């Protein structure tokens, strides 16, 4: 796995699929023909011009607001990684400056 010069896909403020596609297009500098749909994203991810380590940050709000879309996005990323071994690595960052991962964990009682 290559971690040099990771590309950060910051999903802060992303609330729907259109915003996710726009953020992917901008962050990854996807080609003009990118159709901003799941199939086009999959095609672009498996055809990146160089190896990429993609670190996805601030994704929890989007995952909570749009769980089905987030599952689809994860499937697209995972499939692209599987189809492009050594060319694409996707990492999900847990937490960040404005994101407290403990807010999303169930609270235990008296343990």
mmCIF file of N, CA and C in Angstrom:
data_model
loop_
_atom_site.group_PDB
_atom_site.id
_atom_site.type_symbol
_atom_site.label_atom_id
_atom_site.label_comp_id
_atom_site.label_asym_id
_atom_site.label_seq_id
_atom_site.Cartn_x
_atom_site.Cartn_y
_atom_site.Cartn_z
ATOM 1 N N UNK A 1 0.848 -1.183 0.000
ATOM 2 C CA UNK A 1 0.000 0.000 0.000
ATOM 3 C C UNK A 1 0.883 1.232 0.000
ATOM 4 N N UNK A 2 0.528 2.190 -0.787
ATOM 5 C CA UNK A 2 1.295 3.406 -0.958
ATOM 6 C C UNK A 2 0.586 4.549 -0.237
ATOM 7 N N UNK A 3 1.263 5.188 0.719
ATOM 8 C CA UNK A 3 0.661 6.283 1.462
ATOM 9 C C UNK A 3 1.321 7.623 1.180
ATOM 10 N N UNK A 4 2.262 7.660 0.237
ATOM 11 C CA UNK A 4 2.902 8.925 -0.106
ATOM 12 C C UNK A 4 1.896 9.857 -0.772
ATOM 13 N N UNK A 5 1.929 11.098 -0.361
ATOM 14 C CA UNK A 5 1.091 12.129 -0.986
ATOM 15 C C UNK A 5 -0.363 11.698 -1.170
ATOM 16 N N UNK A 6 -1.061 11.406 -0.073
ATOM 17 C CA UNK A 6 -2.467 11.004 -0.223
ATOM 18 C C UNK A 6 -3.318 12.152 -0.746
ATOM 19 N N UNK A 7 -4.386 11.788 -1.422
ATOM 20 C CA UNK A 7 -5.377 12.746 -1.893
ATOM 21 C C UNK A 7 -6.513 12.712 -0.879
ATOM 22 N N UNK A 8 -6.884 13.882 -0.355
ATOM 23 C CA UNK A 8 -7.919 13.956 0.663
ATOM 24 C C UNK A 8 -9.244 14.333 0.012
ATOM 25 N N UNK A 9 -10.216 13.432 0.148
ATOM 26 C CA UNK A 9 -11.583 13.691 -0.306
ATOM 27 C C UNK A 9 -12.369 14.128 0.926
ATOM 28 N N UNK A 10 -12.484 15.422 1.119
ATOM 29 C CA UNK A 10 -13.149 15.989 2.283
ATOM 30 C C UNK A 10 -14.639 16.124 1.991
ATOM 31 N N UNK A 11 -15.455 15.367 2.713
ATOM 32 C CA UNK A 11 -16.898 15.380 2.464
ATOM 33 C C UNK A 11 -17.649 16.318 3.402
ATOM 34 N N UNK A 12 -16.949 17.202 4.076
ATOM 35 C CA UNK A 12 -17.619 18.190 4.927
ATOM 36 C C UNK A 12 -18.602 18.995 4.081
ATOM 37 N N UNK A 13 -19.837 19.066 4.527
ATOM 38 C CA UNK A 13 -20.870 19.819 3.817
ATOM 39 C C UNK A 13 -21.572 19.050 2.715
ATOM 40 N N UNK A 14 -21.128 17.847 2.414
ATOM 41 C CA UNK A 14 -21.775 17.033 1.379
ATOM 42 C C UNK A 14 -23.046 16.425 1.971
ATOM 43 N N UNK A 15 -24.174 16.685 1.327
ATOM 44 C CA UNK A 15 -25.452 16.199 1.854
ATOM 45 C C UNK A 15 -26.233 15.344 0.878
ATOM 46 N N UNK A 16 -25.724 15.196 -0.356
ATOM 47 C CA UNK A 16 -26.440 14.371 -1.328
ATOM 48 C C UNK A 16 -25.468 13.865 -2.391
ATOM 49 N N UNK A 17 -25.990 13.005 -3.243
ATOM 50 C CA UNK A 17 -25.178 12.367 -4.280
ATOM 51 C C UNK A 17 -24.556 13.390 -5.227
ATOM 52 N N UNK A 18 -25.317 14.398 -5.609
ATOM 53 C CA UNK A 18 -24.793 15.409 -6.536
ATOM 54 C C UNK A 18 -23.568 16.097 -5.943
ATOM 55 N N UNK A 19 -23.633 16.449 -4.681
ATOM 56 C CA UNK A 19 -22.494 17.104 -4.027
ATOM 57 C C UNK A 19 -21.314 16.143 -3.901
ATOM 58 N N UNK A 20 -21.600 14.863 -3.621
ATOM 59 C CA UNK A 20 -20.526 13.867 -3.552
ATOM 60 C C UNK A 20 -19.832 13.747 -4.901
ATOM 61 N N UNK A 21 -20.606 13.661 -5.974
ATOM 62 C CA UNK A 21 -20.026 13.541 -7.305
ATOM 63 C C UNK A 21 -19.196 14.774 -7.656
ATOM 64 N N UNK A 22 -19.701 15.958 -7.317
ATOM 65 C CA UNK A 22 -18.948 17.187 -7.576
ATOM 66 C C UNK A 22 -17.637 17.188 -6.802
ATOM 67 N N UNK A 23 -17.691 16.769 -5.539
ATOM 68 C CA UNK A 23 -16.485 16.749 -4.708
ATOM 69 C C UNK A 23 -15.471 15.743 -5.260
ATOM 70 N N UNK A 24 -15.952 14.577 -5.697
ATOM 71 C CA UNK A 24 -15.054 13.585 -6.307
ATOM 72 C C UNK A 24 -14.418 14.140 -7.574
ATOM 73 N N UNK A 25 -15.233 14.773 -8.414
ATOM 74 C CA UNK A 25 -14.727 15.334 -9.670
ATOM 75 C C UNK A 25 -13.647 16.373 -9.411
ATOM 76 N N UNK A 26 -13.890 17.264 -8.459
ATOM 77 C CA UNK A 26 -12.918 18.319 -8.154
ATOM 78 C C UNK A 26 -11.656 17.756 -7.516
ATOM 79 N N UNK A 27 -11.834 16.898 -6.520
ATOM 80 C CA UNK A 27 -10.697 16.380 -5.763
ATOM 81 C C UNK A 27 -9.793 15.501 -6.609
ATOM 82 N N UNK A 28 -10.400 14.644 -7.417
ATOM 83 C CA UNK A 28 -9.626 13.691 -8.218
ATOM 84 C C UNK A 28 -9.315 14.209 -9.619
ATOM 85 N N UNK A 29 -9.761 15.425 -9.911
ATOM 86 C CA UNK A 29 -9.548 16.023 -11.222
ATOM 87 C C UNK A 29 -10.020 15.074 -12.321
ATOM 88 N N UNK A 30 -11.280 14.637 -12.180
ATOM 89 C CA UNK A 30 -11.842 13.676 -13.128
ATOM 90 C C UNK A 30 -12.076 14.351 -14.479
ATOM 91 N N UNK A 31 -12.081 13.580 -15.551
ATOM 92 C CA UNK A 31 -12.199 14.165 -16.904
ATOM 93 C C UNK A 31 -13.564 14.819 -17.139
ATOM 94 N N UNK A 32 -13.601 15.666 -18.144
ATOM 95 C CA UNK A 32 -14.826 16.391 -18.483
ATOM 96 C C UNK A 32 -15.991 15.463 -18.799
ATOM 97 N N UNK A 33 -15.699 14.273 -19.305
ATOM 98 C CA UNK A 33 -16.771 13.344 -19.672
ATOM 99 C C UNK A 33 -17.401 12.661 -18.459
ATOM 100 N N UNK A 34 -16.859 12.885 -17.262
ATOM 101 C CA UNK A 34 -17.406 12.260 -16.057
ATOM 102 C C UNK A 34 -18.879 12.635 -15.915
ATOM 103 N N UNK A 35 -19.747 11.628 -15.952
ATOM 104 C CA UNK A 35 -21.186 11.852 -15.972
ATOM 105 C C UNK A 35 -21.860 12.042 -14.630
ATOM 106 N N UNK A 36 -21.092 12.069 -13.549
ATOM 107 C CA UNK A 36 -21.616 12.301 -12.199
ATOM 108 C C UNK A 36 -22.706 11.301 -11.818
ATOM 109 N N UNK A 37 -22.438 10.029 -12.137
ATOM 110 C CA UNK A 37 -23.303 8.935 -11.694
ATOM 111 C C UNK A 37 -22.393 7.808 -11.215
ATOM 112 N N UNK A 38 -22.986 6.787 -10.589
ATOM 113 C CA UNK A 38 -22.181 5.723 -9.983
ATOM 114 C C UNK A 38 -21.318 4.977 -10.999
ATOM 115 N N UNK A 39 -21.891 4.659 -12.166
ATOM 116 C CA UNK A 39 -21.127 3.932 -13.184
ATOM 117 C C UNK A 39 -19.943 4.758 -13.692
ATOM 118 N N UNK A 40 -20.177 6.038 -13.918
ATOM 119 C CA UNK A 40 -19.099 6.907 -14.394
ATOM 120 C C UNK A 40 -18.011 7.051 -13.329
ATOM 121 N N UNK A 41 -18.411 7.147 -12.056
ATOM 122 C CA UNK A 41 -17.418 7.225 -10.987
ATOM 123 C C UNK A 41 -16.584 5.948 -10.952
ATOM 124 N N UNK A 42 -17.245 4.802 -11.061
ATOM 125 C CA UNK A 42 -16.523 3.526 -11.072
ATOM 126 C C UNK A 42 -15.522 3.482 -12.224
ATOM 127 N N UNK A 43 -15.949 3.906 -13.402
ATOM 128 C CA UNK A 43 -15.055 3.912 -14.566
ATOM 129 C C UNK A 43 -13.849 4.819 -14.328
ATOM 130 N N UNK A 44 -14.095 5.998 -13.799
ATOM 131 C CA UNK A 44 -13.007 6.945 -13.570
ATOM 132 C C UNK A 44 -12.034 6.444 -12.500
ATOM 133 N N UNK A 45 -12.569 5.834 -11.453
ATOM 134 C CA UNK A 45 -11.698 5.345 -10.377
ATOM 135 C C UNK A 45 -10.786 4.211 -10.841
ATOM 136 N N UNK A 46 -11.262 3.398 -11.764
ATOM 137 C CA UNK A 46 -10.426 2.292 -12.244
ATOM 138 C C UNK A 46 -9.498 2.728 -13.374
ATOM 139 N N UNK A 47 -9.613 3.988 -13.799
ATOM 140 C CA UNK A 47 -8.798 4.490 -14.900
ATOM 141 C C UNK A 47 -8.016 5.740 -14.501
ATOM 142 N N UNK A 48 -7.631 5.837 -13.226
ATOM 143 C CA UNK A 48 -6.863 6.993 -12.778
ATOM 144 C C UNK A 48 -5.485 6.977 -13.445
ATOM 145 N N UNK A 49 -4.944 8.151 -13.795
ATOM 146 C CA UNK A 49 -3.688 8.204 -14.530
ATOM 147 C C UNK A 49 -2.450 7.822 -13.713
ATOM 148 N N UNK A 50 -2.587 7.790 -12.393
ATOM 149 C CA UNK A 50 -1.458 7.440 -11.527
ATOM 150 C C UNK A 50 -1.995 6.738 -10.285
ATOM 151 N N UNK A 51 -1.143 6.032 -9.555
ATOM 152 C CA UNK A 51 -1.599 5.419 -8.304
ATOM 153 C C UNK A 51 -2.060 6.495 -7.321
ATOM 154 N N UNK A 52 -3.163 6.215 -6.630
ATOM 155 C CA UNK A 52 -3.741 7.193 -5.708
ATOM 156 C C UNK A 52 -4.083 6.514 -4.386
ATOM 157 N N UNK A 53 -3.696 7.176 -3.296
ATOM 158 C CA UNK A 53 -4.197 6.830 -1.974
ATOM 159 C C UNK A 53 -5.207 7.907 -1.631
ATOM 160 N N UNK A 54 -6.469 7.523 -1.543
ATOM 161 C CA UNK A 54 -7.564 8.451 -1.292
ATOM 162 C C UNK A 54 -7.984 8.329 0.165
ATOM 163 N N UNK A 55 -7.903 9.432 0.897
ATOM 164 C CA UNK A 55 -8.320 9.464 2.294
ATOM 165 C C UNK A 55 -9.624 10.245 2.364
ATOM 166 N N UNK A 56 -10.702 9.565 2.744
ATOM 167 C CA UNK A 56 -12.021 10.181 2.812
ATOM 168 C C UNK A 56 -12.240 10.687 4.233
ATOM 169 N N UNK A 57 -12.448 11.999 4.364
ATOM 170 C CA UNK A 57 -12.645 12.620 5.671
ATOM 171 C C UNK A 57 -14.045 13.213 5.771
ATOM 172 N N UNK A 58 -14.477 13.423 6.998
ATOM 173 C CA UNK A 58 -15.769 14.067 7.288
ATOM 174 C C UNK A 58 -16.931 13.416 6.538
ATOM 175 N N UNK A 59 -16.940 12.106 6.486
ATOM 176 C CA UNK A 59 -17.933 11.345 5.740
ATOM 177 C C UNK A 59 -19.148 10.960 6.588
ATOM 178 N N UNK A 60 -19.044 11.029 7.902
ATOM 179 C CA UNK A 60 -20.112 10.526 8.778
ATOM 180 C C UNK A 60 -21.451 11.248 8.602
ATOM 181 N N UNK A 61 -21.438 12.555 8.434
ATOM 182 C CA UNK A 61 -22.702 13.288 8.279
ATOM 183 C C UNK A 61 -23.420 12.839 7.009
ATOM 184 N N UNK A 62 -22.674 12.679 5.925
ATOM 185 C CA UNK A 62 -23.271 12.195 4.679
ATOM 186 C C UNK A 62 -23.786 10.772 4.855
ATOM 187 N N UNK A 63 -23.006 9.927 5.513
ATOM 188 C CA UNK A 63 -23.414 8.536 5.742
ATOM 189 C C UNK A 63 -24.691 8.460 6.561
ATOM 190 N N UNK A 64 -24.835 9.358 7.514
ATOM 191 C CA UNK A 64 -26.029 9.385 8.355
ATOM 192 C C UNK A 64 -27.231 9.943 7.593
ATOM 193 N N UNK A 65 -27.009 10.995 6.822
ATOM 194 C CA UNK A 65 -28.102 11.638 6.081
ATOM 195 C C UNK A 65 -28.583 10.801 4.901
ATOM 196 N N UNK A 66 -27.671 10.112 4.247
ATOM 197 C CA UNK A 66 -27.982 9.341 3.035
ATOM 198 C C UNK A 66 -27.378 7.945 3.120
ATOM 199 N N UNK A 67 -27.859 7.084 4.023
ATOM 200 C CA UNK A 67 -27.220 5.781 4.230
ATOM 201 C C UNK A 67 -27.188 4.893 2.986
ATOM 202 N N UNK A 68 -28.233 4.898 2.182
ATOM 203 C CA UNK A 68 -28.227 4.063 0.973
ATOM 204 C C UNK A 68 -27.192 4.560 -0.027
ATOM 205 N N UNK A 69 -27.131 5.868 -0.219
ATOM 206 C CA UNK A 69 -26.129 6.427 -1.125
ATOM 207 C C UNK A 69 -24.723 6.131 -0.604
ATOM 208 N N UNK A 70 -24.524 6.251 0.698
ATOM 209 C CA UNK A 70 -23.198 5.999 1.270
ATOM 210 C C UNK A 70 -22.792 4.543 1.067
ATOM 211 N N UNK A 71 -23.745 3.613 1.237
ATOM 212 C CA UNK A 71 -23.436 2.198 0.989
ATOM 213 C C UNK A 71 -23.029 1.994 -0.466
ATOM 214 N N UNK A 72 -23.748 2.641 -1.365
ATOM 215 C CA UNK A 72 -23.403 2.531 -2.789
ATOM 216 C C UNK A 72 -22.021 3.115 -3.046
ATOM 217 N N UNK A 73 -21.735 4.262 -2.476
ATOM 218 C CA UNK A 73 -20.415 4.877 -2.639
ATOM 219 C C UNK A 73 -19.319 3.938 -2.136
ATOM 220 N N UNK A 74 -19.533 3.318 -0.981
ATOM 221 C CA UNK A 74 -18.550 2.385 -0.450
ATOM 222 C C UNK A 74 -18.357 1.197 -1.394
ATOM 223 N N UNK A 75 -19.442 0.701 -1.960
ATOM 224 C CA UNK A 75 -19.346 -0.409 -2.910
ATOM 225 C C UNK A 75 -18.558 0.000 -4.151
ATOM 226 N N UNK A 76 -18.797 1.204 -4.647
ATOM 227 C CA UNK A 76 -18.075 1.698 -5.823
ATOM 228 C C UNK A 76 -16.589 1.822 -5.508
ATOM 229 N N UNK A 77 -16.258 2.406 -4.357
ATOM 230 C CA UNK A 77 -14.850 2.536 -3.967
ATOM 231 C C UNK A 77 -14.208 1.160 -3.806
ATOM 232 N N UNK A 78 -14.889 0.246 -3.121
ATOM 233 C CA UNK A 78 -14.329 -1.090 -2.874
ATOM 234 C C UNK A 78 -14.113 -1.854 -4.179
ATOM 235 N N UNK A 79 -15.059 -1.786 -5.082
ATOM 236 C CA UNK A 79 -14.924 -2.468 -6.370
ATOM 237 C C UNK A 79 -13.764 -1.890 -7.166
ATOM 238 N N UNK A 80 -13.629 -0.566 -7.155
ATOM 239 C CA UNK A 80 -12.523 0.072 -7.876
ATOM 240 C C UNK A 80 -11.177 -0.348 -7.294
ATOM 241 N N UNK A 81 -11.099 -0.458 -5.978
ATOM 242 C CA UNK A 81 -9.856 -0.911 -5.339
ATOM 243 C C UNK A 81 -9.550 -2.335 -5.771
ATOM 244 N N UNK A 82 -10.564 -3.203 -5.758
ATOM 245 C CA UNK A 82 -10.372 -4.601 -6.144
ATOM 246 C C UNK A 82 -9.964 -4.737 -7.606
ATOM 247 N N UNK A 83 -10.510 -3.873 -8.462
ATOM 248 C CA UNK A 83 -10.220 -3.957 -9.890
ATOM 249 C C UNK A 83 -8.923 -3.251 -10.288
ATOM 250 N N UNK A 84 -8.372 -2.461 -9.367
ATOM 251 C CA UNK A 84 -7.145 -1.713 -9.664
ATOM 252 C C UNK A 84 -6.102 -1.945 -8.578
ATOM 253 N N UNK A 85 -5.711 -3.201 -8.359
ATOM 254 C CA UNK A 85 -4.754 -3.460 -7.286
ATOM 255 C C UNK A 85 -3.458 -2.663 -7.481
ATOM 256 N N UNK A 86 -3.051 -1.998 -6.415
ATOM 257 C CA UNK A 86 -1.837 -1.200 -6.472
ATOM 258 C C UNK A 86 -2.016 0.175 -7.080
ATOM 259 N N UNK A 87 -3.152 0.439 -7.693
ATOM 260 C CA UNK A 87 -3.400 1.744 -8.324
ATOM 261 C C UNK A 87 -4.282 2.637 -7.465
ATOM 262 N N UNK A 88 -5.138 2.021 -6.636
ATOM 263 C CA UNK A 88 -6.064 2.805 -5.818
ATOM 264 C C UNK A 88 -6.161 2.186 -4.434
ATOM 265 N N UNK A 89 -6.003 3.025 -3.430
ATOM 266 C CA UNK A 89 -6.231 2.651 -2.046
ATOM 267 C C UNK A 89 -7.192 3.681 -1.483
ATOM 268 N N UNK A 90 -8.240 3.228 -0.785
ATOM 269 C CA UNK A 90 -9.201 4.148 -0.193
ATOM 270 C C UNK A 90 -9.229 3.900 1.311
ATOM 271 N N UNK A 91 -9.015 4.977 2.065
ATOM 272 C CA UNK A 91 -9.019 4.916 3.516
ATOM 273 C C UNK A 91 -10.087 5.858 4.053
ATOM 274 N N UNK A 92 -10.861 5.388 5.031
ATOM 275 C CA UNK A 92 -11.849 6.241 5.689
ATOM 276 C C UNK A 92 -11.247 6.756 6.985
ATOM 277 N N UNK A 93 -11.151 8.069 7.106
ATOM 278 C CA UNK A 93 -10.618 8.677 8.322
ATOM 279 C C UNK A 93 -11.714 8.664 9.387
ATOM 280 N N UNK A 94 -11.336 8.239 10.574
ATOM 281 C CA UNK A 94 -12.272 8.232 11.700
ATOM 282 C C UNK A 94 -12.028 9.476 12.530
ATOM 283 N N UNK A 95 -12.972 10.402 12.483
ATOM 284 C CA UNK A 95 -12.834 11.634 13.246
ATOM 285 C C UNK A 95 -12.070 12.682 12.471
ATOM 286 N N UNK A 96 -11.817 13.758 13.132
ATOM 287 C CA UNK A 96 -11.120 14.880 12.533
ATOM 288 C C UNK A 96 -11.363 16.104 13.375
ATOM 289 N N UNK A 97 -10.836 17.243 12.963
ATOM 290 C CA UNK A 97 -10.964 18.445 13.775
ATOM 291 C C UNK A 97 -12.401 18.810 14.138
ATOM 292 N N UNK A 98 -13.333 18.607 13.224
ATOM 293 C CA UNK A 98 -14.718 18.989 13.520
ATOM 294 C C UNK A 98 -15.640 17.784 13.607
ATOM 295 N N UNK A 99 -15.064 16.622 13.808
ATOM 296 C CA UNK A 99 -15.864 15.405 13.819
ATOM 297 C C UNK A 99 -15.410 14.526 14.978
ATOM 298 N N UNK A 100 -16.283 14.283 15.922
ATOM 299 C CA UNK A 100 -15.970 13.466 17.083
ATOM 300 C C UNK A 100 -16.598 12.097 16.898
ATOM 301 N N UNK A 101 -15.792 11.051 16.616
ATOM 302 C CA UNK A 101 -16.357 9.732 16.342
ATOM 303 C C UNK A 101 -17.096 9.138 17.528
ATOM 304 N N UNK A 102 -16.825 9.588 18.733
ATOM 305 C CA UNK A 102 -17.525 9.033 19.893
ATOM 306 C C UNK A 102 -18.984 9.465 19.931
ATOM 307 N N UNK A 103 -19.336 10.515 19.202
ATOM 308 C CA UNK A 103 -20.740 10.939 19.146
ATOM 309 C C UNK A 103 -21.614 9.903 18.451
ATOM 310 N N UNK A 104 -21.010 9.012 17.684
ATOM 311 C CA UNK A 104 -21.767 8.050 16.893
ATOM 312 C C UNK A 104 -21.740 6.662 17.501
ATOM 313 N N UNK A 105 -21.106 6.502 18.660
ATOM 314 C CA UNK A 105 -21.032 5.200 19.300
ATOM 315 C C UNK A 105 -22.137 5.061 20.320
ATOM 316 N N UNK A 106 -22.719 3.859 20.458
ATOM 317 C CA UNK A 106 -23.755 3.676 21.469
ATOM 318 C C UNK A 106 -23.159 3.850 22.859
ATOM 319 N N UNK A 107 -23.951 4.387 23.758
ATOM 320 C CA UNK A 107 -23.522 4.605 25.126
ATOM 321 C C UNK A 107 -23.804 3.359 25.959
ATOM 322 N N UNK A 108 -22.779 2.884 26.677
ATOM 323 C CA UNK A 108 -22.945 1.746 27.572
ATOM 324 C C UNK A 108 -23.473 2.258 28.910
ATOM 325 N N UNK A 109 -24.202 1.401 29.599
ATOM 326 C CA UNK A 109 -24.701 1.799 30.913
ATOM 327 C C UNK A 109 -24.050 0.953 31.981
ATOM 328 N N UNK A 110 -23.489 1.596 32.985
ATOM 329 C CA UNK A 110 -22.926 0.968 34.177
ATOM 330 C C UNK A 110 -21.909 -0.122 33.880
ATOM 331 N N UNK A 111 -21.094 0.011 32.864
ATOM 332 C CA UNK A 111 -20.040 -0.981 32.601
ATOM 333 C C UNK A 111 -18.711 -0.498 33.053
#
